[in-house]
Coordinates of C-alpha atoms in Angstrom, one line a residue:
Chain A
V1 CA 0.0 0.1 0.5
S2 CA 3.1 2.6 1.4
T3 CA 4.2 1.8 -2.5
L4 CA 0.8 3.2 -4.2
V5 CA 0.8 5.8 -2.0
G6 CA 4.2 6.8 -3.0
D7 CA 3.5 6.1 -7.2
L8 CA 0.5 8.1 -6.7
L9 CA 2.3 10.9 -5.4
E10 CA 4.9 10.5 -7.9
R11 CA 3.1 10.9 -10.9
R12 CA 1.1 14.0 -8.7
E13 CA 4.8 15.3 -8.0
I14 CA 3.3 15.7 -4.2
L15 CA 6.9 15.1 -1.9
P16 CA 6.2 13.0 1.2
E17 CA 6.6 15.2 3.1
Q18 CA 3.3 17.0 1.8
L19 CA 1.0 14.0 2.8
Y20 CA -0.9 15.9 6.0
A21 CA -3.3 12.4 6.4
V22 CA -3.0 8.6 6.3
G23 CA -6.8 6.6 7.1
V24 CA -6.1 2.7 7.0
G25 CA -9.7 0.0 7.8
V26 CA -8.7 -3.3 7.8
P27 CA -10.5 -6.5 8.2
A28 CA -10.0 -7.1 11.6
P29 CA -10.9 -5.7 15.3
V30 CA -8.2 -2.5 15.9
E31 CA -7.4 -1.0 19.2
F32 CA -8.3 1.8 18.5
A33 CA -5.3 3.7 20.1
T34 CA -2.6 2.0 19.2
G35 CA -3.2 1.3 15.7
L36 CA -2.2 -2.4 16.2
I37 CA -5.2 -5.2 14.9
S38 CA -6.1 -8.3 16.6
A39 CA -7.7 -11.4 15.6
P40 CA -6.9 -10.7 11.5
P41 CA -8.5 -13.7 8.8
M42 CA -4.6 -14.0 7.9
S43 CA -2.7 -15.0 11.5
D44 CA 1.2 -13.6 9.7
W45 CA -0.9 -9.8 10.7
E46 CA -1.2 -10.2 14.2
T47 CA -0.1 -7.4 15.9
Y48 CA 1.9 -5.9 12.8
P49 CA 1.9 -2.3 13.5
I50 CA 0.2 -1.1 10.3
Q51 CA 0.4 3.2 12.0
D52 CA 3.7 3.0 13.1
F53 CA 4.7 1.2 9.3
M54 CA 2.8 3.7 7.9
S55 CA 4.2 6.5 9.8
R56 CA 7.7 6.2 9.1
A57 CA 7.2 5.6 5.5
F58 CA 5.5 9.4 5.3
P59 CA 6.9 10.8 8.7
V60 CA 4.2 14.4 8.4
A61 CA 1.3 12.3 8.4
V62 CA -1.8 11.4 11.2
V63 CA -1.9 8.0 10.5
V64 CA -5.1 6.5 12.1
V65 CA -6.2 2.8 11.1
D66 CA -9.4 1.0 12.1
N67 CA -11.9 -1.6 11.1
D68 CA -12.7 -2.0 8.0
A69 CA -16.8 -1.5 8.7
N70 CA -16.0 0.9 11.3
I71 CA -14.7 3.1 8.4
M72 CA -17.7 2.3 5.7
A73 CA -20.1 3.0 8.4
F74 CA -18.1 6.5 9.4
G75 CA -18.0 7.4 5.3
E76 CA -21.6 6.3 5.0
L77 CA -22.2 9.2 8.9
R78 CA -20.0 12.1 6.9
A79 CA -21.4 11.5 3.5
A80 CA -24.8 9.8 3.0
V81 CA -26.7 9.6 5.9
E82 CA -28.5 12.4 7.4
D83 CA -31.1 11.6 9.0
V84 CA -30.2 9.3 12.5
N85 CA -27.6 9.6 14.5
N86 CA -27.6 5.6 15.6
F87 CA -27.4 2.8 12.8
I88 CA -25.3 -0.5 11.6
F89 CA -23.1 -0.8 9.0
I90 CA -23.2 -4.6 7.5
K91 CA -20.2 -5.6 5.8
I92 CA -21.2 -9.2 3.9
G93 CA -18.2 -10.8 2.2
T94 CA -15.5 -13.4 3.4
G95 CA -16.4 -12.8 6.6
I96 CA -19.1 -10.3 8.2
G97 CA -18.5 -7.4 10.1
A98 CA -20.7 -4.9 11.2
G99 CA -19.6 -1.0 12.2
I100 CA -21.9 0.5 14.3
I101 CA -22.8 4.7 14.5
C102 CA -24.1 5.6 17.5
D103 CA -25.3 9.1 18.9
G104 CA -23.7 10.1 15.8
K105 CA -19.8 8.7 16.7
V106 CA -18.2 4.8 16.0
Y107 CA -18.5 3.5 18.7
R108 CA -15.3 0.8 18.9
G109 CA -16.4 -1.0 22.2
N110 CA -14.4 -1.3 25.9
S111 CA -11.3 -2.9 23.7
G112 CA -12.4 -2.0 20.3
F113 CA -14.0 -5.9 19.3
A114 CA -17.3 -3.9 19.3
G115 CA -19.1 -5.4 15.7
E116 CA -18.0 -8.7 15.9
V117 CA -21.1 -9.8 14.8
G118 CA -20.1 -13.0 12.5
H119 CA -19.0 -14.5 15.5
I120 CA -22.6 -14.6 16.8
C121 CA -23.9 -18.0 16.8
V122 CA -27.2 -19.1 14.9
D123 CA -26.6 -22.8 15.5
P124 CA -24.9 -24.4 18.4
N125 CA -24.5 -27.4 15.7
G126 CA -23.2 -25.6 13.4
P127 CA -19.6 -26.0 12.1
V128 CA -16.0 -25.0 14.1
C129 CA -15.3 -21.6 13.2
P130 CA -11.5 -21.6 11.6
R131 CA -11.3 -18.1 13.6
C132 CA -12.7 -17.9 17.1
G133 CA -13.2 -21.5 17.4
N134 CA -16.9 -21.6 18.4
A135 CA -19.5 -23.3 16.7
G136 CA -21.9 -22.4 14.1
C137 CA -20.3 -19.2 13.9
L138 CA -23.1 -16.6 11.5
E139 CA -19.7 -15.8 9.3
A140 CA -19.1 -20.4 9.2
M141 CA -23.2 -20.6 8.3
A142 CA -24.1 -17.5 6.1
A143 CA -21.3 -15.5 4.3
G144 CA -19.1 -15.8 1.0
P145 CA -17.2 -19.6 2.1
A146 CA -20.4 -20.9 3.2
I147 CA -22.5 -19.7 0.0
A148 CA -19.8 -21.1 -2.3
R149 CA -19.3 -24.8 -0.3
R150 CA -23.2 -25.3 -0.6
A151 CA -22.9 -24.5 -4.0
V152 CA -20.5 -27.3 -4.7
E153 CA -22.6 -29.3 -2.8
A154 CA -25.2 -29.0 -4.5
A155 CA -23.4 -29.3 -8.2
Q156 CA -21.4 -32.2 -6.7
T157 CA -24.8 -34.3 -5.6
G158 CA -26.9 -33.2 -8.6
Q159 CA -29.2 -30.6 -6.9
S160 CA -28.3 -28.0 -9.4
P161 CA -26.9 -29.3 -13.2
I162 CA -26.5 -24.8 -13.6
L163 CA -24.0 -25.4 -10.8
A164 CA -22.3 -28.0 -11.4
S165 CA -21.9 -26.7 -15.2
Q166 CA -20.4 -23.7 -13.9
M167 CA -18.4 -25.8 -11.7
E168 CA -17.0 -28.1 -14.6
A169 CA -16.4 -23.9 -16.5
R170 CA -14.5 -22.9 -13.1
G171 CA -12.8 -26.2 -13.2
G172 CA -13.6 -27.2 -9.7
V173 CA -14.4 -24.6 -7.6
L174 CA -17.6 -22.0 -6.9
T175 CA -17.8 -18.1 -5.5
A176 CA -21.1 -16.6 -4.0
E177 CA -21.1 -14.9 -7.2
D178 CA -21.7 -18.1 -8.9
V179 CA -24.4 -18.3 -6.4
G180 CA -25.9 -15.3 -7.7
A181 CA -25.7 -15.5 -11.2
A182 CA -26.8 -18.8 -11.3
A183 CA -30.2 -17.6 -8.9
A184 CA -30.5 -14.9 -11.4
T185 CA -31.2 -17.6 -14.1
G186 CA -34.3 -18.8 -11.9
D187 CA -31.9 -22.2 -9.8
R188 CA -33.8 -22.8 -7.3
V189 CA -31.3 -24.3 -5.3
S190 CA -28.9 -21.4 -5.2
I191 CA -32.3 -19.3 -4.4
R192 CA -32.8 -21.4 -1.6
I193 CA -28.8 -21.0 -0.7
I194 CA -29.0 -17.3 -0.7
R195 CA -31.9 -17.1 1.6
D196 CA -30.7 -19.6 3.5
S197 CA -28.1 -16.9 4.0
G198 CA -29.9 -14.1 4.7
R199 CA -32.3 -15.5 7.0
M200 CA -29.2 -16.7 9.6
I201 CA -28.1 -12.6 8.9
G202 CA -31.7 -11.3 9.4
E203 CA -32.2 -12.9 12.8
A204 CA -28.9 -12.1 14.3
L205 CA -29.8 -8.5 13.4
A206 CA -32.9 -8.7 14.6
G207 CA -30.7 -9.7 18.0
M208 CA -29.1 -6.3 17.2
V209 CA -32.0 -4.3 16.8
N210 CA -34.0 -5.9 20.0
F211 CA -30.8 -3.9 21.9
F212 CA -29.8 -1.7 19.9
N213 CA -33.0 0.0 18.3
P214 CA -31.1 1.3 15.6
G215 CA -33.0 3.5 13.2
L216 CA -31.1 2.2 10.0
I217 CA -29.5 -0.9 9.0
L218 CA -27.1 -0.6 5.8
I219 CA -26.0 -3.6 3.7
S220 CA -22.9 -3.5 2.3
G221 CA -19.9 -6.2 1.0
G222 CA -19.1 -8.4 -1.5
V223 CA -21.8 -10.5 -0.8
S224 CA -24.7 -8.0 -0.3
N225 CA -25.3 -8.1 -3.8
I226 CA -25.6 -10.7 -5.5
G227 CA -29.0 -11.3 -5.5
P228 CA -32.7 -9.9 -4.6
Q229 CA -33.3 -12.6 -2.5
L230 CA -30.4 -11.9 0.2
L231 CA -31.8 -8.5 1.4
S232 CA -35.6 -9.1 1.3
S233 CA -35.1 -12.7 3.6
I234 CA -32.7 -10.1 5.8
R235 CA -35.5 -8.2 6.2
Q236 CA -38.1 -10.8 6.5
A237 CA -36.4 -12.4 9.4
V238 CA -35.8 -9.2 10.8
L239 CA -39.6 -8.2 11.2
R240 CA -40.4 -12.0 12.2
R241 CA -38.6 -11.9 15.0
S242 CA -37.7 -8.3 16.7
H243 CA -40.2 -6.6 18.9
P244 CA -42.4 -5.4 16.6
R245 CA -42.1 -1.2 18.3
S246 CA -38.3 -1.9 17.6
T247 CA -39.0 -1.8 13.5
E248 CA -41.9 0.9 13.4
N249 CA -38.7 3.2 12.2
L250 CA -36.5 0.9 10.6
R251 CA -34.9 1.2 7.5
I252 CA -33.3 -2.0 6.0
E253 CA -31.4 -0.4 3.3
Y254 CA -27.9 -1.8 0.6
S255 CA -25.0 0.9 1.4
R256 CA -25.6 4.5 0.0
L257 CA -22.1 4.8 -0.9
G258 CA -21.0 0.9 -2.0
P259 CA -17.5 0.7 -3.0
E260 CA -17.0 4.5 -1.9
A261 CA -17.8 4.2 2.0
G262 CA -14.9 2.5 3.0
V263 CA -12.9 5.5 1.4
M264 CA -14.9 8.4 2.2
G265 CA -14.7 6.9 5.7
A266 CA -10.9 6.7 5.5
I267 CA -11.0 10.4 4.7
S268 CA -13.3 11.7 6.7
L269 CA -11.6 10.3 10.0
A270 CA -7.9 11.1 9.0
L271 CA -8.8 15.2 7.8
E272 CA -10.9 14.7 11.6
R273 CA -7.6 13.9 13.1
V274 CA -5.7 16.0 11.5
F275 CA -8.2 19.4 12.2
V276 CA -10.1 18.4 15.1
T277 CA -8.6 15.9 17.8
D278 CA -4.2 16.7 17.0
D279 CA -4.3 20.2 18.4
T280 CA -0.1 19.8 18.1
R281 CA -0.5 20.3 14.4
I282 CA -1.0 23.1 11.5
Chain B
V1 CA -47.3 7.0 44.4
S2 CA -48.3 10.6 44.0
T3 CA -50.6 10.2 47.1
L4 CA -47.5 8.2 49.0
V5 CA -45.3 10.7 47.9
G6 CA -47.3 13.4 49.4
D7 CA -47.4 11.9 53.0
L8 CA -43.9 11.2 53.2
L9 CA -43.8 15.2 52.2
E10 CA -45.9 16.1 55.0
R11 CA -44.5 13.6 57.8
R12 CA -41.4 15.7 56.6
E13 CA -43.4 19.3 56.4
I14 CA -42.6 19.6 53.5
L15 CA -45.1 21.5 50.7
P16 CA -45.3 19.9 47.1
E17 CA -43.6 23.6 46.6
Q18 CA -41.1 22.6 47.6
L19 CA -39.8 19.2 45.5
Y20 CA -38.2 20.4 42.7
A21 CA -37.3 17.1 40.8
V22 CA -39.1 13.8 40.5
G23 CA -37.8 10.2 38.7
V24 CA -40.0 7.7 38.2
G25 CA -38.8 3.6 36.0
V26 CA -41.5 1.9 34.7
P27 CA -41.0 -1.3 33.5
A28 CA -41.5 -0.6 30.1
P29 CA -40.1 1.3 27.2
V30 CA -40.5 4.6 27.3
E31 CA -40.2 7.5 24.6
F32 CA -37.6 9.4 26.6
A33 CA -38.9 12.8 25.2
T34 CA -42.5 12.8 26.5
G35 CA -42.5 10.4 28.9
L36 CA -44.9 8.1 27.1
I37 CA -44.5 4.4 27.7
S38 CA -45.1 1.8 24.9
A39 CA -46.1 -1.5 25.1
P40 CA -46.4 -1.8 28.8
P41 CA -46.8 -5.3 30.6
M42 CA -50.6 -4.5 31.3
S43 CA -51.9 -2.8 28.4
D44 CA -54.1 -0.6 30.3
W45 CA -51.2 1.7 30.5
E46 CA -49.9 2.1 27.1
T47 CA -50.0 6.6 26.6
Y48 CA -50.6 7.2 29.8
P49 CA -48.9 10.3 31.0
I50 CA -47.3 9.7 33.7
Q51 CA -45.1 13.1 33.2
D52 CA -47.7 15.1 32.8
F53 CA -49.7 13.5 36.0
M54 CA -46.7 13.8 37.6
S55 CA -45.9 17.4 36.6
R56 CA -49.8 18.5 37.9
A57 CA -49.5 16.5 41.1
F58 CA -46.2 18.7 42.0
P59 CA -46.4 21.6 39.7
V60 CA -43.3 23.1 41.0
A61 CA -40.9 19.5 39.8
V62 CA -38.7 18.6 36.5
V63 CA -40.3 15.2 36.5
V64 CA -38.6 12.2 34.3
V65 CA -39.8 9.6 33.0
D66 CA -37.8 6.8 32.2
N67 CA -37.3 2.1 32.2
D68 CA -36.4 1.0 34.9
A69 CA -33.5 -0.9 33.7
N70 CA -32.2 2.5 31.2
I71 CA -32.5 4.3 35.8
M72 CA -30.9 1.4 37.5
A73 CA -27.9 1.2 34.5
F74 CA -27.7 5.2 35.6
G75 CA -27.8 4.7 38.9
E76 CA -24.5 2.1 38.9
L77 CA -23.3 4.2 37.0
R78 CA -23.5 7.8 38.8
A79 CA -22.7 6.0 42.1
A80 CA -20.8 2.3 42.0
V81 CA -19.5 2.0 38.5
E82 CA -16.0 3.6 37.9
D83 CA -13.5 2.3 35.9
V84 CA -15.8 1.3 33.0
N85 CA -18.0 3.7 30.5
N86 CA -19.2 1.3 28.5
F87 CA -22.0 -1.4 30.5
I88 CA -24.6 -3.9 30.1
F89 CA -26.9 -3.8 33.2
I90 CA -29.4 -6.7 33.1
K91 CA -32.8 -6.7 34.8
I92 CA -33.8 -10.3 35.8
G93 CA -37.7 -10.9 37.4
T94 CA -41.1 -11.2 35.0
G95 CA -39.4 -10.0 32.7
I96 CA -36.4 -9.5 30.8
G97 CA -34.6 -6.2 30.0
A98 CA -31.6 -4.3 29.7
G99 CA -29.9 -0.7 30.5
I100 CA -27.4 0.3 28.0
I101 CA -24.7 2.7 29.1
C102 CA -22.6 3.7 26.7
D103 CA -19.6 6.1 26.6
G104 CA -21.0 6.8 30.2
K105 CA -24.6 7.5 29.3
V106 CA -28.0 6.1 28.7
Y107 CA -28.4 5.1 25.6
R108 CA -32.1 5.0 24.6
G109 CA -31.9 4.2 20.8
N110 CA -33.8 5.2 18.0
S111 CA -36.7 5.4 19.4
G112 CA -36.7 4.4 22.7
F113 CA -36.8 0.3 22.7
A114 CA -33.1 -0.2 23.6
G115 CA -32.2 -2.9 25.6
E116 CA -34.6 -4.9 24.7
V117 CA -33.5 -7.7 25.3
G118 CA -36.4 -10.0 26.5
H119 CA -38.0 -9.9 22.7
I120 CA -34.5 -11.6 21.5
C121 CA -36.1 -15.5 20.3
V122 CA -33.7 -18.2 22.3
D123 CA -35.8 -21.1 19.6
P124 CA -37.7 -20.5 16.9
N125 CA -39.6 -23.6 18.4
G126 CA -40.7 -21.8 21.8
P127 CA -43.8 -20.4 23.1
V128 CA -45.6 -17.2 21.5
C129 CA -44.2 -14.6 23.4
P130 CA -47.6 -12.7 25.4
R131 CA -45.7 -9.4 25.0
C132 CA -44.8 -9.6 21.4
G133 CA -46.4 -12.6 20.0
N134 CA -43.2 -13.5 18.1
A135 CA -42.1 -17.1 19.0
G136 CA -38.7 -18.2 22.0
C137 CA -38.6 -15.0 23.1
L138 CA -36.0 -14.6 26.2
E139 CA -38.0 -13.2 28.7
A140 CA -41.0 -16.0 27.8
M141 CA -37.9 -18.8 27.5
A142 CA -36.0 -17.6 30.8
A143 CA -37.8 -15.4 33.2
G144 CA -39.1 -15.7 36.8
P145 CA -43.1 -17.5 34.7
A146 CA -41.6 -19.3 33.1
I147 CA -39.1 -20.8 35.6
A148 CA -42.1 -21.4 37.6
R149 CA -44.0 -22.7 34.6
R150 CA -41.4 -25.4 34.3
A151 CA -41.3 -26.3 38.3
V152 CA -45.0 -26.8 38.2
E153 CA -44.8 -29.2 36.1
A154 CA -41.5 -31.0 37.2
A155 CA -44.4 -30.5 40.8
Q156 CA -47.2 -32.0 38.4
T157 CA -45.5 -35.2 36.9
G158 CA -43.5 -36.4 40.6
Q159 CA -39.6 -35.4 38.7
S160 CA -39.1 -33.2 41.7
P161 CA -41.0 -34.3 45.5
I162 CA -39.3 -31.0 46.4
L163 CA -41.3 -29.3 44.5
A164 CA -44.3 -31.1 44.9
S165 CA -44.5 -30.6 48.2
Q166 CA -43.8 -27.4 48.4
M167 CA -46.7 -26.5 45.7
E168 CA -49.1 -28.6 48.2
A169 CA -48.4 -26.1 50.8
R170 CA -48.4 -22.8 49.1
G171 CA -51.2 -24.0 47.9
G172 CA -50.9 -24.5 44.5
V173 CA -48.4 -22.5 42.9
L174 CA -45.2 -21.8 42.4
T175 CA -42.6 -19.2 41.9
A176 CA -39.2 -18.7 40.8
E177 CA -38.1 -18.4 44.7
D178 CA -39.4 -21.2 45.6
V179 CA -37.1 -22.9 42.7
G180 CA -34.3 -21.4 44.4
A181 CA -35.1 -22.9 48.0
A182 CA -35.7 -26.2 46.5
A183 CA -32.2 -25.3 44.3
A184 CA -30.3 -24.7 47.4
T185 CA -31.5 -28.1 49.4
G186 CA -29.5 -30.0 46.5
D187 CA -33.0 -30.9 44.2
R188 CA -31.4 -31.8 40.7
V189 CA -34.6 -31.0 39.1
S190 CA -34.9 -27.0 40.2
I191 CA -31.2 -26.5 39.4
R192 CA -31.1 -27.9 35.9
I193 CA -34.4 -25.8 35.3
I194 CA -32.4 -22.8 37.2
R195 CA -29.0 -23.8 34.5
D196 CA -31.3 -23.5 31.7
S197 CA -32.4 -20.1 32.5
G198 CA -28.8 -19.1 33.1
R199 CA -27.6 -20.5 29.9
M200 CA -30.4 -19.3 27.8
I201 CA -29.9 -14.7 28.8
G202 CA -25.9 -15.6 28.3
E203 CA -26.6 -17.4 24.8
A204 CA -28.1 -14.0 24.5
L205 CA -25.5 -12.0 27.1
A206 CA -23.2 -13.5 24.4
G207 CA -24.4 -11.8 20.9
M208 CA -25.4 -8.4 22.4
V209 CA -21.2 -9.0 23.9
N210 CA -20.1 -10.0 20.8
F211 CA -22.3 -6.5 18.9
F212 CA -21.1 -4.6 22.2
N213 CA -17.9 -5.4 23.6
P214 CA -18.9 -4.3 26.7
G215 CA -16.7 -4.7 29.7
L216 CA -18.8 -5.6 32.5
I217 CA -22.8 -6.7 32.7
L218 CA -24.1 -6.8 35.8
I219 CA -27.2 -9.0 36.5
S220 CA -30.0 -7.8 39.1
G221 CA -34.0 -8.1 39.1
G222 CA -35.5 -10.8 41.4
V223 CA -34.7 -13.6 40.0
S224 CA -31.2 -13.4 39.7
N225 CA -30.3 -13.8 42.7
I226 CA -32.2 -17.4 43.9
G227 CA -29.1 -19.5 43.1
P228 CA -25.5 -19.0 42.2
Q229 CA -26.2 -21.6 39.2
L230 CA -27.5 -18.8 37.8
L231 CA -25.0 -16.4 37.3
S232 CA -22.3 -19.3 36.8
S233 CA -24.8 -20.6 33.7
I234 CA -24.8 -16.8 32.8
R235 CA -21.0 -17.0 32.9
Q236 CA -20.0 -19.9 31.3
A237 CA -22.4 -19.3 27.7
V238 CA -20.9 -16.2 27.3
L239 CA -17.5 -17.4 27.6
R240 CA -18.3 -20.6 25.6
R241 CA -20.6 -18.0 22.5
S242 CA -18.8 -15.3 22.7
H243 CA -15.8 -14.2 20.7
P244 CA -12.7 -15.1 23.2
R245 CA -11.2 -11.1 22.3
S246 CA -14.6 -10.1 23.8
T247 CA -14.2 -11.5 27.2
E248 CA -10.8 -10.7 27.9
N249 CA -11.3 -8.0 29.4
L250 CA -15.1 -8.2 30.3
R251 CA -16.9 -8.8 33.9
I252 CA -20.1 -10.6 34.7
E253 CA -21.3 -10.0 38.1
Y254 CA -24.7 -9.5 40.3
S255 CA -25.4 -6.1 40.0
R256 CA -23.6 -3.6 42.9
L257 CA -26.2 -1.8 43.9
G258 CA -28.8 -4.2 44.7
P259 CA -32.6 -2.8 45.5
E260 CA -31.0 0.7 45.4
A261 CA -30.0 1.0 41.8
G262 CA -33.6 2.5 41.4
V263 CA -33.4 4.3 43.8
M264 CA -30.1 5.8 42.7
G265 CA -30.9 6.1 39.3
A266 CA -33.9 8.1 39.5
I267 CA -32.1 10.5 42.1
S268 CA -29.5 11.0 40.2
L269 CA -31.3 11.5 36.5
A270 CA -34.0 13.5 38.2
L271 CA -30.7 15.7 40.3
E272 CA -28.9 16.0 36.6
R273 CA -32.4 17.5 34.9
V274 CA -32.6 19.9 37.3
F275 CA -29.0 20.8 37.1
V276 CA -27.3 20.6 34.1
T277 CA -30.1 20.3 31.2
D278 CA -32.8 23.1 32.3
D279 CA -31.2 26.0 32.1
T280 CA -34.5 27.5 32.4
R281 CA -35.6 26.9 36.7
I282 CA -33.1 27.8 39.6

């Protein structure tokens, strides 16, 4: 990343010393004060000092590192959500994580682990989660790899000829996107796989709705767009499993900024560090 | 309540006009700005204007009405919890509700429904909840009436002679306290009933821990003291079902103020209204 940023600066004829702020989002919990990441998907990154590394690469810059879902939630807050102070931004991809906006601020929890909703148990008899070691985590049951795994099973057992031929064309593998493509052609098995994921995500969200009473839930991430069935199943499950009064004014929508959410969030977070928090600069 | 307060003032020779603040906690969600309660256990109280009533009874006083668990959480925050800014206060009695302290303030949610954790689904095949209409709510499965119902079944089916004789002595009814008393004598059925409740409450709390990453959970309410098995089962389930990193610095304890939590919370909330928020007075 620092090399890419260096190239970019060079092309624009900007000196590294002219870079005043760097915002970094990582797909793992972050101890915000130190910028250290915890329990990342790739264990080599555990306690890797990203913030220090970036500070050495860009010595003048304020560097801020945060969890990716927190950053995206903050981007939505600053650039797209004007009417709600309490909302949940949920990212569904290889993993599942949430950014929480509480009273108009990113809420990070007591030790930076808030929003680790991928590890909410949705099935005590489910498979062991490779990341936390518990059984039946939402992430292990409903995220991209789980969707792909069910699709491979459906292809191998002959339940879905469409998925089987896609898998052959792809050299023996399938992704969540392939399931979305098959669902778009009307493949019932693929639609059911997507609906099951949406239901499980919605059931976990219903617990968060009862606890947190948000005004808005934004759905995002690489898997969120695999088909309209996902959002509709999430909505159904949230409405079915939440206290009816908690959902009266609740909207559940796709991310407003899409892939720009992280960029806007990193920019906003870095800017606020430069201009607001750090009073020794400027 | 207003009559009791009137008597108390008379005995102390204080005029109603000398009462500057009234804090009221109610066992239902409250729209904080208006003091109106929503979805109360006794439906006659729906939209009853408690705040207006109290303001007419004590015309000089600032009246503030809030959910009881919110008030108790606030009492703990002001009078007993000094080291944690993010915590959950859970009240287990006839119902189950939570007060949420977020960044050192009571968090009420987008429409006053935050902390309605009694309506988190713990068993999709469970009984219909009489208060919200969904199936398998934590409250319907694990609160005082559910414990009593399971005890009556155990007495009637001969599984627990101790509960059966207690039930006869009480004229055909049993309470959660009776189950606690039987558990204290070593009655295995009663211990199992308490453990099951604790497990379900802990499983629901584990979801909140993954979402909210609190530093402390305080257990309170009439059912919380029925036996040490309840707290230990809650702890076990939270530890088993949460992300391990979220529980590293998490303490789960009994309420520190006990029955005083509500009193301290109502006083603190009312005082802050008088001395801080309302700048037209004094």
